[in-house]
Amino acid sequence: MRNAVFNSRAVQDHIDQVAREQTKHLSGKQAKKQYNARRKELEAMAQKIIAGCVATQDSRPKLRFLLSAVDLLLARLYHHGVYIEENQWVELKRVAMHAEKNNLPLILLPAHRSHIDYLVINFIMVRLGLQMPHIIAGENMDIPVLGPLLKAVGAVYIRREWGNDVMYKTVLEEYISVLLSRGMNFQCFVEGTRSRLGKLLPPKLGILKIVLDAFINNRFPDCYIVPMSAGYDKIIETSSYAGELLGTPKEKESLVGLIGNASLLQQRMGRVDIRIGKPYSLKEWMQEQIQARGPMDLQNNPEDKALILKSLGYRVLADINAISPIMPAALVGTVILTLRGRGVGRTELIRRVEWLTRMIHAKKGPVVVVPEITTEELVDRAISIHPDLIGMQKDKDILEPTFYGIDRFELSYYRNQVIHLFIDEAILCASLYTIIKKGGGINDQRMQYNDLLHEIIFLSSMLKIEMIYKPGGVEANMQRALDWLIEHKVLQMSEDGWIGLSDEERSCGRENYDFLCFLIWPFIDSYWLACVSLFTLTPPSKSPQNEPIFVDFKAFMARTQALGKTLYYQGDLSYLEAVNKETISTAFNRFRQSGILLVKQYKEPKPWSEVALDVKYIPDRYSSVLVPRGRLWDLAEHLGKFRREGKNRRDNAAVSSRVLRLAHELAEENGELSANQKNLQKKMAKAKL
């Protein structure tokens, strides 16, 4: 394999091109001598890259050892077993046999929730008699002992980013193309990294682009896309995820940290459920896309190719969402976090879990069912697996066991595994909340269809890279969600187009409507926090106010999270999880797309970036004090309309005014340069000399 990649036309042509380019200013014997010397250097560089990323798959003893170790690890951690749907396995086996017969690869695309994904999915593949896939993994996983072992059974270690390193890009593209052309199974995580939130992340399209390019360039005739998802009663990393999301630096992976934690190995984490989507032909999917969209020039038109690539990425995520099993912990955690009050009695908890299960079934979502176990027993099992997240009050003077969230931030990971099933309904309910929040009589808490649609369009657009929507557009999704909510007696619509809560929903204390709002409110809080944090990018009061001032993004993120924690503990932010940097980063990306946030990126000494407000969004000042007006203020006010009612929450201006005071204090620090910015200034000063 290494020789095939090294001697390929693509790699050799690149080496030749670079060597000629770097010696073109020379002539005669000196040119030839320098050309040969440079070729040797480039060849050594290519060989080093190949040695780093190409899997060996050369040791059956290592494979047997790893399988035995994984078998033991899974048996200890997930004591209730690893399960797979028989009909899904039968279909995968059928497609795999057809693919192998025709020398076609399977492209396995699982959700990425845990480091255990690497182990459990491929353990299942081998145990069921399928070819072990080559697995794309970050080079941070190439750690002593474990790294070489995994590489021997198919791990392909790659950089997170390769930027302008054309040699690296050429070698990696050629390696993957050779694998696919030889019909070798291939696995990567389309999200690019583990989700710290519980829901799927937006797709990272780098590896899929290599696959698509290889197909378009006829490097292989076809392949089968296989969406996959592993559901866990308990994720081993949720505690570290919560810390990372709140700003704690990510710990470097190590063998001890991953599987050698003695206390971890003593835990009993329930079961794992593997779900496999229906495999489909990439060639047939491409033909369907071209037929639906019209003629496309995928060879020469980058825009056409980018459109197809993005469509493929989101199709895969939608397929994963459709098969992702909803585990008992997700049911219990969701109920606890979507009820008002400090806790919930056991009877009420069981009733709401049964209701949520019915609603998920109504959405055709896959709920994990344990035969011959009642809902009561399922709830008790989920609680027993999470004693650090779900507490129980059972004193002598407590009339019934009452459960509450000990660590609501960490528990939200399990709630977020449900949100994709109800995202359209949640956005609709949050949009209706903009009027319900104001109170008044029944007729005061209604909206006309077009007014509701206007709010839904705004909120859907704001969250469009955060959430995965169904195809068809915003209005079609709204109508489908509205029909569902009316069918399940949450909302009602009058003949003249007024939409409001149904009589049945009012009689049950708005519990089902609130459930849907509670699913989306933490994300709305995150986007509102990200928006108001932009006020801190205002130029200092003594600086020109019509010029953007750039701030190191790392410092800006730390500042945003500090602002969020302050607002949370002061009661102006309802959810601590709204301070998580993953959602805030996505919100900033959305603001960048909207032209509100300017971003400059640099590669030295390490990749870093700085951000500033577009001039049109720089807030106004009066006597050096930030004042509540302007485009950014209007955006923050609009987002605030959807937020959960709380301390002064009906009066958005009262909350925003307190934020402006804090933002003013932080903005005065914008003249202070970070170490990266100081180095950049020195470099620019030298360049001028």
XYZ file of C-alpha atoms in Angstrom:
689
model
C 0.000 0.000 0.000
C 2.771 2.451 0.906
C 4.526 1.832 -2.392
C 1.268 2.190 -4.318
C 0.657 5.602 -2.764
C 4.260 6.789 -3.088
C 4.611 5.681 -6.715
C 1.199 6.988 -7.757
C 1.027 9.519 -10.539
C -0.526 12.169 -8.278
C 2.237 12.023 -5.659
C 5.099 11.762 -8.170
C 3.709 14.599 -10.304
C 3.451 16.818 -7.242
C 7.027 16.045 -6.195
C 8.251 16.773 -9.716
C 6.255 19.996 -9.988
C 7.502 21.391 -6.671
C 11.118 20.407 -7.378
C 11.004 22.110 -10.793
C 9.319 25.207 -9.403
C 11.949 25.600 -6.683
C 14.900 25.199 -9.079
C 13.566 26.996 -12.177
C 15.830 30.011 -11.538
C 18.914 27.800 -12.000
C 20.463 26.521 -15.243
C 22.866 23.911 -16.535
C 24.421 21.221 -14.350
C 23.665 23.174 -11.161
C 19.942 23.134 -11.978
C 19.909 19.358 -12.506
C 21.935 18.748 -9.342
C 19.682 20.955 -7.219
C 16.570 19.452 -8.829
C 17.692 15.919 -7.888
C 18.583 17.014 -4.354
C 15.234 18.724 -3.909
C 13.404 15.652 -5.258
C 15.093 13.481 -2.645
C 14.016 15.883 0.105
C 10.438 15.905 -1.163
C 10.411 12.122 -1.526
C 11.554 11.779 2.079
C 8.807 14.199 3.124
C 6.198 12.141 1.252
C 7.472 8.897 2.758
C 7.241 10.380 6.240
C 3.627 11.440 5.663
C 2.792 8.001 4.249
C 4.394 6.259 7.231
C 2.356 8.426 9.589
C -1.091 7.914 8.096
C -1.138 4.591 6.223
C -2.601 1.760 8.295
C -0.588 -1.430 8.318
C -3.262 -4.109 8.945
C -0.446 -6.644 8.984
C -0.947 -8.550 12.215
C -3.706 -11.053 12.952
C -2.304 -11.678 16.471
C -2.697 -7.963 17.230
C -6.244 -8.061 15.884
C -7.101 -11.082 18.041
C -5.542 -9.413 21.083
C -7.462 -6.188 20.488
C -10.744 -8.047 19.992
C -10.216 -9.914 23.252
C -9.374 -6.673 25.079
C -12.425 -4.893 23.644
C -14.625 -7.875 24.497
C -13.425 -7.717 28.111
C -13.755 -3.929 28.303
C -17.298 -3.884 26.940
C -18.357 -6.757 29.185
C -17.126 -4.856 32.253
C -18.463 -1.423 31.338
C -21.718 -2.282 29.595
C -22.882 -5.165 31.702
C -26.324 -5.359 30.088
C -24.720 -6.162 26.743
C -24.291 -4.821 23.201
C -27.358 -5.120 20.968
C -28.006 -4.855 17.248
C -31.258 -5.025 15.288
C -31.307 -8.356 13.451
C -33.095 -7.063 10.341
C -30.586 -4.201 10.003
C -27.671 -6.604 10.315
C -29.173 -8.962 7.712
C -29.551 -6.097 5.237
C -25.978 -4.888 5.848
C -24.655 -8.418 5.378
C -26.527 -8.735 2.088
C -25.176 -5.426 0.765
C -21.654 -6.231 2.034
C -21.611 -9.539 0.174
C -22.783 -7.830 -3.017
C -20.180 -5.093 -2.593
C -17.356 -7.555 -1.956
C -18.330 -9.593 -4.994
C -18.114 -6.458 -7.162
C -15.027 -5.003 -5.446
C -17.004 -2.052 -4.089
C -16.261 -0.459 -0.696
C -18.647 0.264 2.147
C -18.374 3.798 3.549
C -19.357 3.497 7.221
C -20.486 6.831 8.678
C -21.376 6.601 12.390
C -22.359 9.326 14.814
C -19.439 10.214 17.084
C -20.424 10.314 20.750
C -17.547 8.582 22.530
C -14.106 7.076 22.102
C -15.928 3.790 22.625
C -17.442 4.265 19.136
C -14.146 3.191 17.548
C -14.149 -0.008 19.537
C -17.759 -1.120 19.695
C -18.740 -0.522 16.054
C -15.716 -2.281 14.602
C -15.904 -5.018 17.235
C -19.427 -5.727 15.984
C -18.309 -5.636 12.336
C -15.605 -8.245 12.864
C -17.715 -10.437 15.150
C -20.423 -10.543 12.488
C -17.947 -11.597 9.819
C -17.512 -8.367 7.843
C -14.270 -6.895 6.555
C -12.535 -4.674 9.126
C -12.726 -1.078 7.836
C -9.976 1.473 7.667
C -10.902 4.096 10.278
C -10.107 7.796 10.032
C -8.868 9.048 13.413
C -7.241 12.265 14.603
C -3.482 12.067 15.036
C -4.017 12.989 18.704
C -5.113 9.352 19.114
C -1.713 8.092 17.934
C -0.500 7.674 21.499
C 2.094 5.249 22.910
C 1.072 1.571 23.013
C -2.525 2.065 21.893
C -1.692 4.070 18.736
C 0.463 1.430 16.970
C -1.962 -1.302 18.062
C -4.940 0.444 16.493
C -2.895 1.301 13.402
C -2.143 -2.392 12.935
C -5.866 -3.123 12.670
C -6.900 -0.240 10.416
C -6.592 3.176 12.129
C -5.638 5.965 9.708
C -4.232 8.868 11.724
C -4.647 12.282 10.104
C -4.143 15.897 11.072
C -7.165 17.901 12.136
C -6.217 20.534 9.559
C -3.740 20.480 6.717
C -4.352 23.969 5.320
C -1.925 24.818 2.512
C 0.248 21.717 2.938
C -0.299 20.452 -0.609
C 2.034 17.477 -0.152
C 0.017 16.215 2.821
C -3.258 16.785 0.976
C -1.991 14.965 -2.125
C -0.754 11.938 -0.167
C -3.939 11.627 1.886
C -6.221 11.978 -1.143
C -4.234 9.374 -3.041
C -4.218 6.951 -0.102
C -7.982 7.133 0.357
C -8.515 6.851 -3.410
C -6.370 3.704 -3.545
C -8.296 2.176 -0.631
C -11.612 2.838 -2.352
C -10.377 1.615 -5.739
C -9.409 -1.693 -4.119
C -12.871 -2.123 -2.606
C -11.680 -1.754 0.983
C -14.220 -0.720 3.600
C -13.722 2.731 5.026
C -15.052 4.516 8.115
C -15.047 8.131 9.209
C -17.082 10.342 11.508
C -18.856 12.936 9.411
C -19.044 15.313 12.409
C -15.246 15.330 12.555
C -15.081 15.112 16.351
C -17.042 13.798 19.314
C -20.206 15.727 20.073
C -19.948 17.214 23.561
C -23.612 18.263 23.436
C -25.393 14.967 22.763
C -26.930 16.069 19.473
C -25.244 15.795 16.092
C -22.756 18.491 15.075
C -22.715 20.230 11.666
C -20.855 18.066 9.130
C -17.124 18.416 8.557
C -16.831 17.676 4.854
C -13.061 17.218 4.327
C -12.982 13.415 4.133
C -16.333 13.183 2.309
C -14.924 15.627 -0.254
C -11.990 13.289 -0.905
C -14.414 10.376 -1.394
C -16.648 12.438 -3.684
C -13.688 13.716 -5.736
C -12.362 10.183 -6.160
C -15.777 9.033 -7.381
C -16.184 11.975 -9.775
C -12.682 11.280 -11.143
C -13.613 7.621 -11.767
C -11.170 6.213 -9.225
C -13.856 3.706 -8.202
C -17.199 2.847 -9.877
C -19.458 3.032 -6.823
C -19.666 2.544 -3.070
C -22.361 2.023 -0.452
C -23.040 4.683 2.170
C -23.865 3.107 5.554
C -25.177 5.486 8.271
C -24.645 4.085 11.770
C -25.291 5.119 15.354
C -24.350 3.735 18.752
C -26.617 4.536 21.688
C -25.283 4.277 25.241
C -27.073 4.123 28.568
C -24.088 6.096 29.841
C -21.264 7.897 28.039
C -17.920 7.559 29.789
C -16.791 11.104 28.872
C -19.790 13.278 29.812
C -18.060 14.703 32.891
C -15.019 15.786 30.868
C -17.335 17.077 28.115
C -19.059 19.372 30.608
C -15.709 20.705 31.799
C -14.482 21.347 28.253
C -17.703 23.127 27.316
C -17.310 25.452 30.298
C -13.764 26.336 29.263
C -11.562 23.739 30.964
C -8.665 22.868 28.587
C -9.059 19.504 26.891
C -6.861 16.831 28.416
C -4.433 15.060 26.129
C -5.533 11.513 25.348
C -3.558 8.696 26.925
C -3.982 4.967 27.333
C -4.479 5.407 31.076
C -6.967 8.196 30.547
C -9.018 6.252 28.005
C -9.319 2.725 29.361
C -7.043 2.423 32.367
C -9.096 4.334 34.906
C -9.642 1.811 37.695
C -12.727 3.554 39.099
C -14.221 3.723 35.620
C -13.802 0.001 35.113
C -15.739 -0.615 38.327
C -18.801 1.201 37.017
C -21.801 -0.513 35.442
C -23.034 1.535 32.514
C -25.974 -0.455 31.211
C -26.175 -1.377 27.540
C -25.121 -0.276 24.073
C -27.453 -0.343 21.062
C -26.023 -0.303 17.546
C -28.335 0.852 14.775
C -27.560 0.612 11.053
C -29.313 2.667 8.396
C -30.282 1.194 5.059
C -27.143 1.232 2.875
C -27.480 3.096 -0.407
C -25.425 3.483 -3.561
C -23.470 6.736 -3.904
C -23.803 6.467 -7.683
C -27.589 6.146 -7.540
C -27.872 8.987 -5.013
C -25.793 11.247 -7.271
C -28.014 10.403 -10.236
C -31.118 11.276 -8.198
C -29.581 14.616 -7.189
C -28.705 15.539 -10.771
C -32.157 14.510 -11.953
C -33.803 16.648 -9.256
C -31.517 19.689 -9.623
C -30.904 19.654 -13.365
C -27.624 19.418 -15.299
C -24.492 19.819 -13.169
C -20.824 20.017 -14.172
C -19.167 18.264 -11.251
C -15.801 18.034 -12.997
C -15.339 21.740 -13.667
C -17.840 23.729 -11.608
C -16.751 24.075 -7.939
C -20.150 25.504 -6.944
C -21.995 22.441 -8.270
C -19.592 20.141 -6.460
C -19.879 22.122 -3.204
C -23.682 21.920 -3.395
C -23.640 18.144 -3.879
C -21.054 17.712 -1.106
C -23.094 19.748 1.389
C -26.246 17.849 0.424
C -24.476 14.534 0.995
C -23.179 15.650 4.405
C -26.614 16.694 5.633
C -28.269 13.634 4.088
C -25.937 11.453 6.159
C -26.712 13.411 9.345
C -30.449 13.107 8.675
C -30.036 9.360 8.160
C -28.121 9.065 11.434
C -30.798 11.026 13.297
C -33.481 8.749 11.861
C -31.869 5.616 13.295
C -30.272 6.932 16.515
C -31.769 4.916 19.386
C -33.365 6.876 22.222
C -32.011 5.242 25.367
C -33.807 5.094 28.753
C -31.357 7.648 30.190
C -32.336 10.089 27.452
C -36.029 9.601 28.271
C -35.556 10.122 32.019
C -33.080 12.993 31.642
C -35.332 14.764 29.150
C -38.366 14.546 31.432
C -36.459 15.829 34.479
C -35.080 18.800 32.538
C -38.341 19.757 30.815
C -40.562 20.089 33.896
C -40.960 23.254 35.933
C -39.955 23.032 39.559
C -37.094 21.563 41.567
C -37.953 17.899 41.127
C -40.550 15.331 40.124
C -42.279 12.534 42.012
C -41.770 8.952 40.916
C -45.364 8.518 39.725
C -45.241 11.709 37.671
C -41.806 10.803 36.265
C -43.075 7.427 35.056
C -46.199 9.021 33.551
C -44.165 11.582 31.613
C -41.658 8.969 30.422
C -44.563 6.933 29.053
C -45.970 10.061 27.380
C -42.581 10.942 25.842
C -42.183 7.378 24.591
C -45.566 7.605 22.847
C -44.639 10.944 21.278
C -41.328 9.570 19.985
C -43.146 6.600 18.497
C -45.589 9.029 16.897
C -42.542 10.690 15.321
C -41.344 7.249 14.151
C -38.289 7.576 16.376
C -36.530 4.397 17.588
C -36.980 3.996 21.344
C -34.934 1.223 22.960
C -37.291 -1.419 24.301
C -36.153 -3.981 26.862
C -38.435 -7.042 26.661
C -40.332 -8.046 29.805
C -39.303 -4.884 31.681
C -41.954 -2.363 32.758
C -41.605 1.399 32.445
C -41.143 1.582 36.216
C -38.228 -0.853 36.078
C -36.736 0.933 33.057
C -36.845 4.269 34.893
C -35.296 2.740 38.019
C -32.527 1.187 35.935
C -31.709 4.490 34.214
C -31.577 6.307 37.562
C -29.347 3.626 39.105
C -26.868 4.003 36.225
C -26.660 7.784 36.790
C -26.417 8.338 40.565
C -24.066 11.263 39.940
C -26.589 13.058 37.704
C -30.002 12.168 39.130
C -30.632 12.485 42.848
C -33.507 11.208 44.965
C -35.113 12.778 48.015
C -36.573 10.050 50.230
C -36.601 11.345 53.797
C -39.122 10.131 56.341
C -41.236 13.241 55.896
C -41.213 13.039 52.055
C -44.468 11.424 50.919
C -43.024 9.789 47.781
C -39.577 9.448 46.226
C -38.768 12.700 44.414
C -36.083 12.945 41.738
C -34.066 15.972 40.659
C -31.094 16.801 38.488
C -27.859 16.913 40.468
C -25.770 18.132 37.552
C -28.249 19.591 35.083
C -25.482 20.705 32.735
C -24.143 17.171 32.312
C -27.651 15.681 32.251
C -28.500 17.971 29.324
C -26.251 15.773 27.162
C -28.916 13.058 27.317
C -31.809 15.488 26.775
C -30.158 16.776 23.595
C -30.322 13.279 22.111
C -34.087 13.820 21.720
C -34.270 17.356 20.317
C -33.908 16.419 16.638
C -37.233 14.579 16.757
C -39.136 17.690 17.842
C -37.075 20.571 16.451
C -39.779 21.978 14.145
C -42.429 21.778 16.878
C -40.044 23.326 19.429
C -39.258 26.291 17.144
C -42.971 26.807 16.496
C -43.821 26.734 20.210
C -40.947 29.100 21.085
C -42.189 31.471 18.378
C -45.716 31.366 19.788
C -44.183 32.018 23.220
C -43.245 35.533 22.070
C -46.933 36.425 22.568
C -47.854 33.917 25.317
C -45.007 35.369 27.392
C -46.851 38.692 27.594
C -49.770 37.133 29.461
C -53.357 38.308 29.292
C -56.515 36.451 28.331
C -56.899 33.565 25.922
C -57.469 35.887 22.969
C -54.326 37.849 23.890
C -52.176 34.695 23.676
C -52.810 33.911 20.033
C -50.985 34.748 16.803
C -52.081 35.021 13.227
C -50.570 32.413 10.919
C -48.423 34.889 8.963
C -47.150 36.619 12.114
C -46.179 33.245 13.578
C -44.493 32.270 10.314
C -42.466 35.501 10.417
C -41.058 34.615 13.857
C -40.432 31.003 12.844
C -38.484 32.135 9.773
C -36.288 34.363 11.960
C -35.564 31.696 14.586
C -35.091 28.891 12.033
C -32.623 31.037 10.120
C -30.733 31.903 13.293
C -30.374 28.204 14.205
C -29.860 26.846 10.706
C -26.301 25.604 11.228
C -27.108 24.433 14.756
C -30.038 22.174 13.920
C -30.808 19.683 11.171
C -34.139 20.405 9.516
C -36.300 18.214 7.345
C -36.245 18.969 3.607
C -38.939 21.120 2.090
C -38.306 24.613 3.457
C -39.415 26.585 6.510
C -43.098 27.019 5.628
C -43.562 23.341 4.751
C -41.898 22.343 8.032
C -44.074 24.821 9.930
C -47.250 23.434 8.411
C -46.193 19.873 9.184
C -45.330 20.824 12.777
C -48.575 22.762 13.194
C -50.612 19.820 11.926
C -48.823 17.509 14.380
C -49.392 19.864 17.324
C -53.075 20.232 16.458
C -53.449 16.466 16.041
C -51.949 15.906 19.509
C -54.139 18.655 21.019
C -51.298 20.963 22.011
C -52.434 23.846 19.791
C -55.588 24.832 17.973
C -56.267 27.045 14.954
C -59.421 29.009 14.356
C -61.122 29.308 10.997
C -59.818 32.876 10.608
C -56.171 31.827 11.156
C -55.568 32.499 14.859
C -53.187 29.964 16.487
C -53.016 29.400 20.229
C -53.005 26.816 22.982
C -55.777 24.220 22.844
C -58.338 23.919 25.615
C -56.920 20.474 26.451
C -53.414 21.912 26.768
C -54.584 24.676 29.080
C -56.453 22.160 31.229
C -53.285 20.076 31.766
C -51.236 23.073 32.837
C -49.458 23.605 29.515
C -47.140 20.665 30.248
C -46.771 19.395 26.672
C -46.303 22.860 25.208
C -43.747 23.677 27.907
C -41.903 20.429 27.171
C -41.261 21.574 23.590
C -40.155 25.042 24.713
C -37.811 23.569 27.315
C -36.052 21.589 24.566
C -35.099 24.697 22.596
C -34.744 27.388 25.291
C -31.128 26.522 26.282
C -30.039 27.003 22.652
C -31.936 30.288 22.371
C -30.191 31.457 25.553
C -26.811 30.522 24.027
C -27.495 32.535 20.880
C -28.755 35.493 22.899
C -25.607 35.338 25.036
C -23.431 35.149 21.918
C -25.290 38.156 20.510
C -25.001 40.372 23.600
C -21.331 39.409 23.969
C -20.752 41.152 20.632
C -21.294 44.450 22.484
C -17.947 43.779 24.178
C -16.267 44.166 20.763
C -17.174 47.857 20.741
C -14.082 50.063 20.365
C -12.985 51.592 23.728
C -14.663 54.905 24.494
C -11.490 56.903 23.764
C -10.930 55.191 20.383
C -12.549 56.045 17.009
C -16.039 54.510 16.963
C -16.268 54.122 13.182
C -13.455 51.595 12.840
C -13.624 47.919 13.894
C -11.190 46.841 16.589
C -9.983 43.240 16.412
C -9.801 41.066 19.525
C -8.047 37.705 19.880
C -10.837 35.114 19.507
C -9.559 32.970 22.384
C -9.745 35.963 24.721
C -13.158 36.899 23.306
C -14.525 33.392 23.934
C -13.218 33.423 27.521
C -14.807 36.842 27.989
C -18.134 35.596 26.573
C -18.198 32.614 28.905
C -17.310 34.818 31.883
C -20.155 37.150 30.923
C -22.499 34.164 30.590
C -21.603 32.741 33.994
C -22.092 36.166 35.588
C -25.512 36.545 33.988
C -26.475 33.004 35.007
C -25.606 33.497 38.676
C -27.314 36.901 38.660
C -30.481 35.330 37.249
C -30.417 36.916 33.790
C -29.581 33.631 32.041
C -31.786 30.615 32.733
C -29.363 27.837 31.819
C -25.731 27.282 32.743
C -25.486 24.997 29.706
C -26.116 28.102 27.567
C -22.529 29.091 28.416
C -21.109 26.065 26.556
C -18.486 27.080 24.038
C -19.612 24.634 21.326
C -23.010 26.270 20.835
C -21.566 29.748 21.329
C -18.931 29.039 18.637
C -21.658 27.907 16.242
C -23.595 31.097 17.017
C -20.514 33.194 16.248
C -20.134 31.310 12.970
C -23.760 32.161 12.162
C -23.091 35.832 12.910
C -20.040 35.643 10.657
C -22.208 34.247 7.856
C -24.649 37.112 8.403
C -21.931 39.748 8.020
C -22.140 40.873 11.649
C -18.835 39.398 12.837
C -15.548 39.877 10.975
C -12.902 37.149 11.294
C -9.198 37.135 10.431
C -7.344 33.834 10.581
C -3.611 33.225 10.940
C -1.429 30.128 10.817
C 1.599 31.243 12.822
C 2.958 30.487 15.351
C -0.067 28.184 15.722
C -3.492 28.638 14.099
C -5.342 31.519 15.768
C -7.888 34.146 14.818
C -9.156 37.560 15.791
C -12.661 38.999 15.517
C -14.333 42.370 15.262
C -17.770 43.872 14.674
C -18.685 45.041 11.211
C -18.885 48.846 11.258
C -22.656 48.768 10.599
C -23.167 46.862 13.879
C -20.909 48.884 16.190
C -23.230 50.100 18.990
C -23.901 53.771 19.605
C -22.492 55.674 22.577
C -23.772 58.684 24.438
C -21.258 60.463 26.695
C -18.991 57.395 26.273
C -21.744 55.048 27.525
C -23.262 52.313 25.342
C -26.894 53.074 24.549
C -29.762 50.699 23.668
C -30.211 51.335 19.973
C -28.779 50.239 16.637
C -28.738 47.048 14.590
C -27.016 44.908 17.196
C -29.424 46.053 19.906
C -32.391 45.241 17.646
C -31.020 41.737 17.021
C -30.490 41.097 20.741
C -34.021 42.341 21.481
C -35.511 40.088 18.806
C -33.699 37.022 20.161
C -34.742 38.005 23.677
C -38.421 37.719 22.729
C -38.080 33.910 22.489
C -36.330 33.454 25.839
C -37.872 31.780 28.864
C -39.549 34.165 31.249
C -37.550 34.798 34.405
C -36.040 37.678 36.378
C -37.246 40.766 34.466
C -37.425 38.475 31.418
C -40.678 40.033 30.226
C -38.842 43.335 30.175
C -36.021 42.556 27.745
C -34.752 46.125 28.030
C -34.095 45.741 31.773
C -31.930 42.659 31.144
C -30.159 44.185 28.153
C -29.384 47.377 30.057
C -27.546 45.412 32.736
C -25.677 43.606 29.967
C -24.657 46.898 28.367
C -23.037 48.020 31.626
C -20.922 44.831 31.771
C -20.184 45.057 28.048
C -18.962 48.634 28.430
C -16.505 47.580 31.147
C -15.170 44.709 29.020
C -14.971 46.827 25.861
C -12.599 49.245 27.607
C -10.042 46.379 27.633
C -10.058 46.043 23.831
C -6.957 48.166 23.464
C -4.900 45.499 25.243
C -3.208 43.163 22.757
C -2.822 39.412 23.217
C 0.558 37.693 22.795
C -0.459 36.609 19.280
C -1.452 40.147 18.328
C 1.807 41.572 19.691
C 3.792 39.046 17.640
C 1.725 39.946 14.573
C 2.450 43.646 15.070
C 6.192 42.988 15.356
C 6.111 40.868 12.199
C 4.242 43.574 10.267
C 6.637 46.249 11.520
C 9.632 44.226 10.312
C 7.991 43.710 6.913
C 7.719 47.486 6.455
C 11.458 48.019 7.063
